CSV table of C-alpha atoms in Angstrom, one decimal:
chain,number,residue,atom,x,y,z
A,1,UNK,CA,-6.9,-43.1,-15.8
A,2,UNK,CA,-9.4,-40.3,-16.6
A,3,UNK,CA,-9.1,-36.6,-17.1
A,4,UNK,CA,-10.7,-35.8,-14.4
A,5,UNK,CA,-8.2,-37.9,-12.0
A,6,UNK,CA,-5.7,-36.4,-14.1
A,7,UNK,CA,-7.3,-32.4,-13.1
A,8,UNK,CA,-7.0,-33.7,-9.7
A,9,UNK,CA,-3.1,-34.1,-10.0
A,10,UNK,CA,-2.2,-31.0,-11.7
A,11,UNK,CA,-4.0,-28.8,-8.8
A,12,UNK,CA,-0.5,-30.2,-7.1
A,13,UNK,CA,1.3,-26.4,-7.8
A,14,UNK,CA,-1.3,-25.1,-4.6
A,15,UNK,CA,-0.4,-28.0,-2.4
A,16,UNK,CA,-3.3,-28.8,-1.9
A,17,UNK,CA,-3.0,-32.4,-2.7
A,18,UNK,CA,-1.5,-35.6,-1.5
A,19,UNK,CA,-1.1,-38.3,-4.5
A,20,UNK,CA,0.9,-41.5,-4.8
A,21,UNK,CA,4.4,-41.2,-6.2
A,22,UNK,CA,2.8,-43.7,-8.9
A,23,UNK,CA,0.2,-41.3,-10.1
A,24,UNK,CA,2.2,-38.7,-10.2
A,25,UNK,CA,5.2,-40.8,-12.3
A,26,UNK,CA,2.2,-42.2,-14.8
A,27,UNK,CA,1.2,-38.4,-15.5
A,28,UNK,CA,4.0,-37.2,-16.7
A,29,UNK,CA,4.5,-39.8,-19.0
A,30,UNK,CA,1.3,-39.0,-20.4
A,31,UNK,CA,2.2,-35.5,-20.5
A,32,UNK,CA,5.6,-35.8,-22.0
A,33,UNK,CA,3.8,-38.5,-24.7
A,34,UNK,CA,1.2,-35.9,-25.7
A,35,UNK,CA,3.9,-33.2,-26.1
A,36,UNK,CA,2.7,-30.9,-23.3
A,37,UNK,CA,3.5,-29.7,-19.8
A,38,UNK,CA,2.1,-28.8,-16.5
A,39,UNK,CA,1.4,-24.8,-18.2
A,40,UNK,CA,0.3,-26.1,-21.6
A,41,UNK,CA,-2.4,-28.6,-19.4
A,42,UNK,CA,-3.6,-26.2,-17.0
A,43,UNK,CA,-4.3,-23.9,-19.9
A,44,UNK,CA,-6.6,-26.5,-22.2
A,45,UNK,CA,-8.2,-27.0,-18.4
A,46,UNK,CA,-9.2,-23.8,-17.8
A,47,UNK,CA,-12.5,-22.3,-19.2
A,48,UNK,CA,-12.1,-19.1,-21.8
A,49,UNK,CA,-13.3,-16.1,-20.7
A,50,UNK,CA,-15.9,-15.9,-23.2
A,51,UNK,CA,-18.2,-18.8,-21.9
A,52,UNK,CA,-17.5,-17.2,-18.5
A,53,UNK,CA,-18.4,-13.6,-19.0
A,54,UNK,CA,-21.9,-13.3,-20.6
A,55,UNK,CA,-22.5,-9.7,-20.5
A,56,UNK,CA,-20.1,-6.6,-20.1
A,57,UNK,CA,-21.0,-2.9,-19.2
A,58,UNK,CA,-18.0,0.2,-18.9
A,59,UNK,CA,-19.9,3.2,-17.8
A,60,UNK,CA,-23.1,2.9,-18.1
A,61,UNK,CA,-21.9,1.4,-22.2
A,62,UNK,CA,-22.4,-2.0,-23.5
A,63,UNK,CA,-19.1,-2.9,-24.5
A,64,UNK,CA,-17.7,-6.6,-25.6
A,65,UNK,CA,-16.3,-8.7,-22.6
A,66,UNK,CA,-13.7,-9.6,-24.5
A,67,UNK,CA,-12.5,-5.9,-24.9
A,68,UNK,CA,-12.3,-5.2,-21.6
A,69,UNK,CA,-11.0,-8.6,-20.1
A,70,UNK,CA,-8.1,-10.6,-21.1
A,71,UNK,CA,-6.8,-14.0,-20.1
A,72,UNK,CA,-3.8,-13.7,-17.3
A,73,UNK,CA,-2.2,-16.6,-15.7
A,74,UNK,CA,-1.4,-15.7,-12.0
A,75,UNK,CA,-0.5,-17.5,-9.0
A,76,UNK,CA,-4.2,-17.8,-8.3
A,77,UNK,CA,-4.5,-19.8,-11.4
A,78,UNK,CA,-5.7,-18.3,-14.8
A,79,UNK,CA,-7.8,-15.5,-14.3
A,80,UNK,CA,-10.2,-13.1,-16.3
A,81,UNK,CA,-8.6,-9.7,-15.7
A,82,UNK,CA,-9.5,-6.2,-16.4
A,83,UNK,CA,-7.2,-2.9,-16.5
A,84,UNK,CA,-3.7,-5.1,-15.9
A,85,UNK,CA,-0.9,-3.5,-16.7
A,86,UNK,CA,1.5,-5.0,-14.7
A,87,UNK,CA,3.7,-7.4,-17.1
A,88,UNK,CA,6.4,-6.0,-19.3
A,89,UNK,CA,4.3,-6.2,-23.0
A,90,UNK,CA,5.0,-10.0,-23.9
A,91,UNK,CA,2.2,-11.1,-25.4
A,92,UNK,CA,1.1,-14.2,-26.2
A,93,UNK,CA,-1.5,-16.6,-27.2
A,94,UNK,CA,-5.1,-15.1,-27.4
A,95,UNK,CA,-3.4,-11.2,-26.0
A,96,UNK,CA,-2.4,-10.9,-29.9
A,97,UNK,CA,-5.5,-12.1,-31.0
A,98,UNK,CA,-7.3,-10.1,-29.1
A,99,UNK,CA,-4.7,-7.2,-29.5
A,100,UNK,CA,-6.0,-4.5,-30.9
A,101,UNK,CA,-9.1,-4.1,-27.9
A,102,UNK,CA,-6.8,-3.6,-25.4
A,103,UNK,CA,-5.8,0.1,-24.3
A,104,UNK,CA,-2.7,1.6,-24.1
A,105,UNK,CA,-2.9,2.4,-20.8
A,106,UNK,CA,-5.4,1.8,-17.5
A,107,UNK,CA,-8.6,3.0,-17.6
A,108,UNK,CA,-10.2,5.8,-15.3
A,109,UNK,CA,-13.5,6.9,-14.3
A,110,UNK,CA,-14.5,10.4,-12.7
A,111,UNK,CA,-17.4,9.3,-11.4
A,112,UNK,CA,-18.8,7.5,-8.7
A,113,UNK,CA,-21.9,5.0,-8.6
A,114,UNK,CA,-22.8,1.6,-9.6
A,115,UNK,CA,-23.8,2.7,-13.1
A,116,UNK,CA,-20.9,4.6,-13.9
A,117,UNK,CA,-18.4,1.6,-12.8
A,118,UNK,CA,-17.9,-1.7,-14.2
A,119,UNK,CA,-20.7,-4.0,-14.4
A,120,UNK,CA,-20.4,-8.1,-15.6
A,121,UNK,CA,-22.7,-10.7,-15.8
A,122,UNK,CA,-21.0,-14.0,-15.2
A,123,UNK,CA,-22.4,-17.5,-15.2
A,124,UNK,CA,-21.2,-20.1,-12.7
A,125,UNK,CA,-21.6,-23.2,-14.6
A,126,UNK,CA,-21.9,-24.9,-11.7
A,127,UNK,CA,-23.3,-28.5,-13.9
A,128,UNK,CA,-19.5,-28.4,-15.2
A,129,UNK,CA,-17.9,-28.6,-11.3
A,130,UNK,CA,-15.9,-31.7,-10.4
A,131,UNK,CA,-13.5,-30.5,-8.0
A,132,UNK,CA,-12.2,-26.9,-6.7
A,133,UNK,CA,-9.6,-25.3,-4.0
A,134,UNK,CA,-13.2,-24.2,-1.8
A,135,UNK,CA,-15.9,-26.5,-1.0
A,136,UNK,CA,-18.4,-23.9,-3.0
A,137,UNK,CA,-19.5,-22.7,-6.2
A,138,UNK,CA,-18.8,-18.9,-8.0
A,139,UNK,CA,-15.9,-16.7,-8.4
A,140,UNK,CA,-13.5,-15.1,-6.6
A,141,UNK,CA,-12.8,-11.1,-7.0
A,142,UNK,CA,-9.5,-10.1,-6.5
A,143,UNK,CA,-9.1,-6.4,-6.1
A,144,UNK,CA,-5.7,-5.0,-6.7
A,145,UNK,CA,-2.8,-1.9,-8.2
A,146,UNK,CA,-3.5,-2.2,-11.9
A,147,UNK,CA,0.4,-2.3,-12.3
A,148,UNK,CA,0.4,-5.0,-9.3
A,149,UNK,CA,0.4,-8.7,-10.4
A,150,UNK,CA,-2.4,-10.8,-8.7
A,151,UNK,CA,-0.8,-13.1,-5.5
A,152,UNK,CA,-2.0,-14.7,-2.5
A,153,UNK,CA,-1.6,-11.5,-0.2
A,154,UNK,CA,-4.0,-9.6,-1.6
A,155,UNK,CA,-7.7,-9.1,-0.7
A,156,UNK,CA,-10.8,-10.9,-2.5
A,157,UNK,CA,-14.0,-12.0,-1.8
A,158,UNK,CA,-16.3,-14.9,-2.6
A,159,UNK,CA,-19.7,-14.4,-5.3
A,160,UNK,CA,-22.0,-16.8,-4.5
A,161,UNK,CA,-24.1,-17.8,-7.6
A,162,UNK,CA,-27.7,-16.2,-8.3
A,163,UNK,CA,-26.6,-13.8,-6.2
A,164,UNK,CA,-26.2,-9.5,-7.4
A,165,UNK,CA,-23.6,-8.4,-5.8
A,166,UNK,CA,-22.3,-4.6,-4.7
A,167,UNK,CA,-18.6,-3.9,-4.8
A,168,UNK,CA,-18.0,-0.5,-3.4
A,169,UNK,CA,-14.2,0.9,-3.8
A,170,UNK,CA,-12.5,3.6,-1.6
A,171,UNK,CA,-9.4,4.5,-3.1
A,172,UNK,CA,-6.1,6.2,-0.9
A,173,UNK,CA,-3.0,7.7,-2.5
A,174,UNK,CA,-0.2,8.0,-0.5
A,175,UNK,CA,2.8,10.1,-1.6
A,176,UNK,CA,6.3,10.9,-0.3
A,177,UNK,CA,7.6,14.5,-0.2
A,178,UNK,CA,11.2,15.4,-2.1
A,179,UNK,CA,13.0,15.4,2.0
A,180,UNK,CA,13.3,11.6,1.7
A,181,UNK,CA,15.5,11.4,-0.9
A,182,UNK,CA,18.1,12.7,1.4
A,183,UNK,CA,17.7,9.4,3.8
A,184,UNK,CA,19.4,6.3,2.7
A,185,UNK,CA,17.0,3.1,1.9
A,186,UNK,CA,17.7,1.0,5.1
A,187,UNK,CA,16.6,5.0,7.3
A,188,UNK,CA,13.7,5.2,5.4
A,189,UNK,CA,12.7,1.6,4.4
A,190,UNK,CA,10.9,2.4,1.0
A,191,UNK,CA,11.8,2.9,-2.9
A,192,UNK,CA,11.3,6.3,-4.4
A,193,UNK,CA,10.0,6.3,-8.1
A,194,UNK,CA,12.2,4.8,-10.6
A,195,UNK,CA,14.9,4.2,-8.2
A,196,UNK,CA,14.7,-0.3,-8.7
A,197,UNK,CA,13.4,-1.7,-11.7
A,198,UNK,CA,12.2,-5.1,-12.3
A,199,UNK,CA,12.7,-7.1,-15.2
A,200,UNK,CA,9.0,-9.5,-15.2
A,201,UNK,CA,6.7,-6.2,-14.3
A,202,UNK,CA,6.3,-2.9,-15.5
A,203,UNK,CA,6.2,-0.9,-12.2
A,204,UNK,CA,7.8,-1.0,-8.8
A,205,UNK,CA,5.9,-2.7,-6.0
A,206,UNK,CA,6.8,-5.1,-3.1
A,207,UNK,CA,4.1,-7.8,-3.9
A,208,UNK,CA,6.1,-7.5,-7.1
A,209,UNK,CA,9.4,-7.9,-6.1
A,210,UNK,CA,8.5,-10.2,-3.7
A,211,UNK,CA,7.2,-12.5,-6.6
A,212,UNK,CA,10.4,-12.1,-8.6
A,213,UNK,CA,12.5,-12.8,-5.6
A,214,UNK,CA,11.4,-16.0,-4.6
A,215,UNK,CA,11.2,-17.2,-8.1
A,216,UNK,CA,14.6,-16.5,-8.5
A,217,UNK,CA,15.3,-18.4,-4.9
A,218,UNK,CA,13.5,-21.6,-5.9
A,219,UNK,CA,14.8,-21.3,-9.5
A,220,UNK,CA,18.6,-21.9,-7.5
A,221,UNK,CA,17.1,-24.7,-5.4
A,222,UNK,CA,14.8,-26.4,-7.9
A,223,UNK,CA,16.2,-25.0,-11.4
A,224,UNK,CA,12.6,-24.0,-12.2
A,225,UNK,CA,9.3,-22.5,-10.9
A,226,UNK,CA,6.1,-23.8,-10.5
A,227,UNK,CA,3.7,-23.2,-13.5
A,228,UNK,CA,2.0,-20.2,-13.2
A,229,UNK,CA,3.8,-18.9,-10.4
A,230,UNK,CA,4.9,-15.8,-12.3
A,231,UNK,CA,4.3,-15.1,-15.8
A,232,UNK,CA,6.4,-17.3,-18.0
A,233,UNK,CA,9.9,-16.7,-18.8
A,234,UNK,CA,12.4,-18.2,-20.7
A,235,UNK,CA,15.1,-18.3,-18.3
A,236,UNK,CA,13.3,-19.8,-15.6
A,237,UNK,CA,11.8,-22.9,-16.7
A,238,UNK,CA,8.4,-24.3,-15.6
A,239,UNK,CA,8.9,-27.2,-13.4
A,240,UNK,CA,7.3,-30.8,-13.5
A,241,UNK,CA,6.1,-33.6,-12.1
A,242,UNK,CA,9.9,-34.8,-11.6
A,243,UNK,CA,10.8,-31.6,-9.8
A,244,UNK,CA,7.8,-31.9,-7.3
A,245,UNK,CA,10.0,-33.4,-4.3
A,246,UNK,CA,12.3,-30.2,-4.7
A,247,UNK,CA,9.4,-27.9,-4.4
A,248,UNK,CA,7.4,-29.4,-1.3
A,249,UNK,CA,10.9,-29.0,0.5
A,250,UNK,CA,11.4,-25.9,-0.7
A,251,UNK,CA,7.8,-24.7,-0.2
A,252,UNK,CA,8.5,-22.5,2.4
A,253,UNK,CA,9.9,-20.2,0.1
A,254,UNK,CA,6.4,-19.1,-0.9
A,255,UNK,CA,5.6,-17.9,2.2
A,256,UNK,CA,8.8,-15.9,3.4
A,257,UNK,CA,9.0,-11.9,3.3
A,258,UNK,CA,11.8,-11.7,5.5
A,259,UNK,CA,14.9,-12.3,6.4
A,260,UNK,CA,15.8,-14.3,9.5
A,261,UNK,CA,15.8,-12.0,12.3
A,262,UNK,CA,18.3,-11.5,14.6
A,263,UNK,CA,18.7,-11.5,18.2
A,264,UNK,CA,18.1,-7.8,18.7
A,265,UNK,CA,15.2,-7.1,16.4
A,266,UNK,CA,12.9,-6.4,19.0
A,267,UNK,CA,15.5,-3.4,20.6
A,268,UNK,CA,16.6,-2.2,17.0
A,269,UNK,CA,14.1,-2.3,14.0
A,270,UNK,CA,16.8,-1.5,11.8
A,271,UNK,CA,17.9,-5.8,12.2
A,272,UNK,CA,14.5,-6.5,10.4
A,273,UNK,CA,15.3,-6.5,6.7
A,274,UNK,CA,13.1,-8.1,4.0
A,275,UNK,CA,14.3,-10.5,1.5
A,276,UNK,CA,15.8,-9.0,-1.4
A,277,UNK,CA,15.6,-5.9,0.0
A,278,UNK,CA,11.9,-6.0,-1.2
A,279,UNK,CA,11.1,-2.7,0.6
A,280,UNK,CA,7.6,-1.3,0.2
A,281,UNK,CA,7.1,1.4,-2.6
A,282,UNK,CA,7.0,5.0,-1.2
A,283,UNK,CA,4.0,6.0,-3.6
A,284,UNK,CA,1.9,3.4,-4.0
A,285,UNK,CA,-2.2,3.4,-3.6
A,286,UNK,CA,-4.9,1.1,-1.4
A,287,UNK,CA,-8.3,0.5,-2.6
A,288,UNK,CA,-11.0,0.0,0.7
A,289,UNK,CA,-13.9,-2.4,-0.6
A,290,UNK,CA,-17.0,-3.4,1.1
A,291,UNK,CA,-19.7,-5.6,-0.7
A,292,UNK,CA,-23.4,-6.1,-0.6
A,293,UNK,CA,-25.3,-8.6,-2.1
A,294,UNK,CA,-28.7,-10.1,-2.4
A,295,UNK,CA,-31.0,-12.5,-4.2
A,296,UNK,CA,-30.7,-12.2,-8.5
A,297,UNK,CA,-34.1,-11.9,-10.2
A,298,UNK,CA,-34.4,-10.6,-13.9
A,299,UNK,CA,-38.0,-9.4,-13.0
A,300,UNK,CA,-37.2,-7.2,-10.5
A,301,UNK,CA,-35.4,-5.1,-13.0
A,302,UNK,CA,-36.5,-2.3,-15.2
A,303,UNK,CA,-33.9,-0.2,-16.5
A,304,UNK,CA,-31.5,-3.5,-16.8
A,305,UNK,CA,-34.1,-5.6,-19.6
A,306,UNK,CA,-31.9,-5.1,-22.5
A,307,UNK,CA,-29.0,-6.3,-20.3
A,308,UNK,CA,-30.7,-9.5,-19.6
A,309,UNK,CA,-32.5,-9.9,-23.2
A,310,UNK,CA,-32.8,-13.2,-24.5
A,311,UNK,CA,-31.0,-15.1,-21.5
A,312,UNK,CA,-32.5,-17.2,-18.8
A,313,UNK,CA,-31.0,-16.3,-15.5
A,314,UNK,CA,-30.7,-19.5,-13.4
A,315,UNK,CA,-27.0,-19.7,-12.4
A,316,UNK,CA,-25.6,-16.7,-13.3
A,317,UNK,CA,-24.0,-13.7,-11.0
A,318,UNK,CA,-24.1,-10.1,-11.3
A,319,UNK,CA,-21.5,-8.0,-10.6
A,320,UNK,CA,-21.2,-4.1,-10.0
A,321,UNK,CA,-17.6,-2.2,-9.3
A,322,UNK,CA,-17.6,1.4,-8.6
A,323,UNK,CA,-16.4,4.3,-6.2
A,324,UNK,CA,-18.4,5.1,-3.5
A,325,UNK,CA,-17.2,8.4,-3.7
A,326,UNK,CA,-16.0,11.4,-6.0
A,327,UNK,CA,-13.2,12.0,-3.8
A,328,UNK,CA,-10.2,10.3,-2.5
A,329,UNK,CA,-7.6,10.5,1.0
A,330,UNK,CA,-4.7,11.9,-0.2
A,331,UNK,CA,-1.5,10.8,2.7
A,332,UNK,CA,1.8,12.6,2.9
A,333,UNK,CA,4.7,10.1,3.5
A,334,UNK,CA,7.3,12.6,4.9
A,335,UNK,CA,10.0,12.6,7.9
A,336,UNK,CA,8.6,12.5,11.1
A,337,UNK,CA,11.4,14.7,12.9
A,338,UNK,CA,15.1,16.3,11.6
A,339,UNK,CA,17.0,18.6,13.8
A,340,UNK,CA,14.8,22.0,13.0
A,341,UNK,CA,11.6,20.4,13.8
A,342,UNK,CA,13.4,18.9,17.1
A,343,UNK,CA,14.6,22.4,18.4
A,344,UNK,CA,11.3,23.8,17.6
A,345,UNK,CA,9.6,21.0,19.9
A,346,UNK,CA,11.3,21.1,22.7
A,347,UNK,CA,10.9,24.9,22.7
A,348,UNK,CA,7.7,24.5,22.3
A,349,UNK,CA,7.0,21.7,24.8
A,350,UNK,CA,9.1,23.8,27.2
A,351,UNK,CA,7.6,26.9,26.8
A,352,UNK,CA,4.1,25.2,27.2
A,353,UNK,CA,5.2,23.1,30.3
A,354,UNK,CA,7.5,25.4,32.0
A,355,UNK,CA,6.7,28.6,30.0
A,356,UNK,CA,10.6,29.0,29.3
A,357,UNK,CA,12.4,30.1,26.3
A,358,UNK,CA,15.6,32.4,25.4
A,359,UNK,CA,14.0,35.6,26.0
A,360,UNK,CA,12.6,34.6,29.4
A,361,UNK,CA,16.7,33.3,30.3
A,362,UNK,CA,17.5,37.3,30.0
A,363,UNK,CA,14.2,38.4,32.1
A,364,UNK,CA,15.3,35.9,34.4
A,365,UNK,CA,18.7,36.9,35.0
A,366,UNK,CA,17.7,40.8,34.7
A,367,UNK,CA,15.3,39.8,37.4
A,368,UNK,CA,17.3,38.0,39.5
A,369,UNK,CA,20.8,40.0,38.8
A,370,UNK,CA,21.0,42.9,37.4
A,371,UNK,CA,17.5,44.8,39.0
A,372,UNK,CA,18.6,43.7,42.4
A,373,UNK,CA,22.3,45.3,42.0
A,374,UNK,CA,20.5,48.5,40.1
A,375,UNK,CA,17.7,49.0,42.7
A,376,UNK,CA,21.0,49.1,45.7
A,377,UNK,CA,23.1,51.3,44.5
A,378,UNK,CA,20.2,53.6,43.2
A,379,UNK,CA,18.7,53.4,46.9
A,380,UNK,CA,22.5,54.3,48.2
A,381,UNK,CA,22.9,57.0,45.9
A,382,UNK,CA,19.6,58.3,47.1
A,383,UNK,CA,20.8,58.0,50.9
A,384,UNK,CA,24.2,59.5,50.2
A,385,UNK,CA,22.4,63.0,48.9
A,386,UNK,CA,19.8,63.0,51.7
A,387,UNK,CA,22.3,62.5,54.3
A,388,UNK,CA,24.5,65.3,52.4
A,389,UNK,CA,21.5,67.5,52.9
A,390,UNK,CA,20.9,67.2,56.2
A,391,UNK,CA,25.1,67.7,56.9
A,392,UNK,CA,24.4,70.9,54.9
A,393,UNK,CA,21.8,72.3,57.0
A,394,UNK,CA,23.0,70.8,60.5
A,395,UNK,CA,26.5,73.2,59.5
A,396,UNK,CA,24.4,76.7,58.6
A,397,UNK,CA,22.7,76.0,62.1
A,398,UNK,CA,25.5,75.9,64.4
A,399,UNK,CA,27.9,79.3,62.7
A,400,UNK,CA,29.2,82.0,65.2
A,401,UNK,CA,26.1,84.7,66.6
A,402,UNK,CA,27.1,88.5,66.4
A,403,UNK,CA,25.5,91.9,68.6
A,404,UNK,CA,25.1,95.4,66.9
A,405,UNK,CA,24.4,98.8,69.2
A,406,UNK,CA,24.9,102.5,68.2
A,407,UNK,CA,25.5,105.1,70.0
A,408,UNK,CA,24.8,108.6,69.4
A,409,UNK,CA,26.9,111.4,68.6
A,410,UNK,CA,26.2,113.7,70.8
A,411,UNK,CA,25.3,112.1,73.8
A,412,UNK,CA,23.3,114.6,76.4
A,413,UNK,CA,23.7,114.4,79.7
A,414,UNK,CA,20.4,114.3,82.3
């Protein structure tokens, strides 16, 4: 049987092929009698980074590709990876040969542009193709949390070879404010910082915690993961050709996020529950991308010749990685309504729509009420003193009329 046939048959951890129960029977005994395993073969398989990145530039800086990238085996196979920091610091292999380039801690740029981002130069070697996952040639970019381990869900995009491509970032923060640590995890459906630890990954994050918790599922069906799956461990085993019935049964594991639902879910979104309670993270940050590409020629260049010097571009790809912009949206994660905020918008909603409110309740009622009864008895007090009046004047009008006459005294006689 030849290597090649033997390539085909180890691609079997992506299900993407069908083989004879024979082939796959005659491979692990070639395996087990060349003391290796489905990890240890993909790994002499795979290309090194070196002979696939050519060139290497950090803002606007020549630096050594093998400073900035390390070799990372994901679920995506193994992969050339700059500014991880996902994994819990095991390393292995060529991370402690290579380990005093790496840094201590991601790397960050303040600026934005395609020469003040990260720029490679990668060759497609596409003489050396016998079989792949796509029917095409080139890489796929995966674009990712630097403390988020590479998976299926997340996005990528295709590089064509002889092709210079443009790979534009928008980044988004989103934060949660100190009121949700008051709400209990099921009510607000997120972790808070530092509030679950994993024990593969460094931070919190649902891809994350999704990976661990189906490991752990098919490690109690299968007693072992796929190779590769997530980052080797010594209490989950890396499965093999004898364990390959358990898996394609148990495939469906791969693909679940959550838990069955029940009857109700659609009434009460509280039923919907994910599988190990793998809740989103309540900080966590998304990178936009958009890409551009054209044609690669060398001569078209002039500030890139020393980039290019003394290589023949035929195959090869370029690729830029930058911010579009020198600023980033910034999202509150925060309560949408408590009780205060609830009394404030129905006063509000009423006083707009019926322009009512507590003050307007007394006006009402002083209005309706009390003015009414005031304006009454002031008109009958008024009434009572006119008619008093007139009784006043009616009685000086109608007293008894008296007659005065003199008489002289001495009257004379005529």
């Amino acid at each position: 049987m030849s290597m090649s046939r033997y390539f085909r048959l180890q691609l079997y951890n992506s299900f993407v092929l069908d083989a004879p129960q024979e082939d796959f029977e005659f491979m692990q005994t070639f395996i087990e009698n060349n003391e290796l395993n489905l990890l240890k073969l993909q790994r002499n398989l795979s290309p090194n980074c070196e002979s696939e990145l050519l060139r290497c530039k950090w803002k606007g800086k020549r630096e050594r590709c093998d400073k900035l990238f390390r070799k990372v085996e994901t679920t995506q196979g193994i992969c050339c990876s700059f500014n991880l920091f996902a994994l819990k610091e095991r390393k292995t292999g060529d991370q402690r040969k290579y380990a005093h380039y790496f840094f201590d801690e991601p790397e960050h740029t303040t600026s934005s542009g395609y020469k003040t981002g990260l720029t490679v130069l990668l060759d497609a070697h596409t003489k050396d193709y016998l079989i792949s996952s796509v029917k095409k040639t080139g890489y796929q970019v995966l674009i990712h949390d630097a403390y988020e381990f590479p998976s299926s869900s997340i996005q990528r995009y295709a590089l064509q070879d002889r092709t210079e491509n443009m790979l534009s970032i928008k980044p988004r923060s989103t934060y949660a404010t100190e009121y949700l640590n008051t709400e209990k995890l099921h009510v607000r459906r997120c972790y808070l910082p530092n509030e679950r630890q994993l024990h593969t990954f460094r931070a919190y994050t649902q891809i994350n915690c999704l990976l661990e918790c189906r490991s752990q599922k098919l490690f109690h069906k299968c007693g072992c993961i796929p190779p590769m799956y997530i980052p080797e461990n010594k209490f989950w085993p890396s499965c093999s050709f004898k364990e390959r019935k358990c898996i394609n049964v148990n495939k469906n594991i791969f693909s679940s996020v959550l838990v069955n639902k029940s009857t109700n879910y659609k009434t009460n979104h509280y039923t919907e529950k994910y599988i190990c309670d793998c809740y989103p993270a309540c900080n966590f940050n998304l990178y936009g991308t958009s890409k551009h590409y054209g044609q690669l020629n060398e001569y078209f260049s002039q500030t890139e010749n020393r980039f290019f010097k003394q290589l023949k571009v035929e195959n090869q790809i370029l690729l830029h990685v930058f911010y579009d912009e020198l600023t980033a949206e910034k999202l509150r994660l925060d309560i949408y309504e408590n009780w205060i905020s609830f009394v404030g918008t129905f006063g509000g909603i009423a006083g707009l729509h019926m322009g009512y409110s507590f003050v307007s309740a007394f006006e009402m009622i002083f209005f309706v009420f009390v003015r009414p009864v005031c304006n009454w008895i002031t008109k009958q007090q008024i009434r009572y003193r006119i008619k008093r009046k007139r009784k006043t004047a009616a009685g000086a009008e109608a007293g008894p009329k008296t007659k005065i006459t003199s008489k002289p005294n001495n009257p004379t006689c005529t």
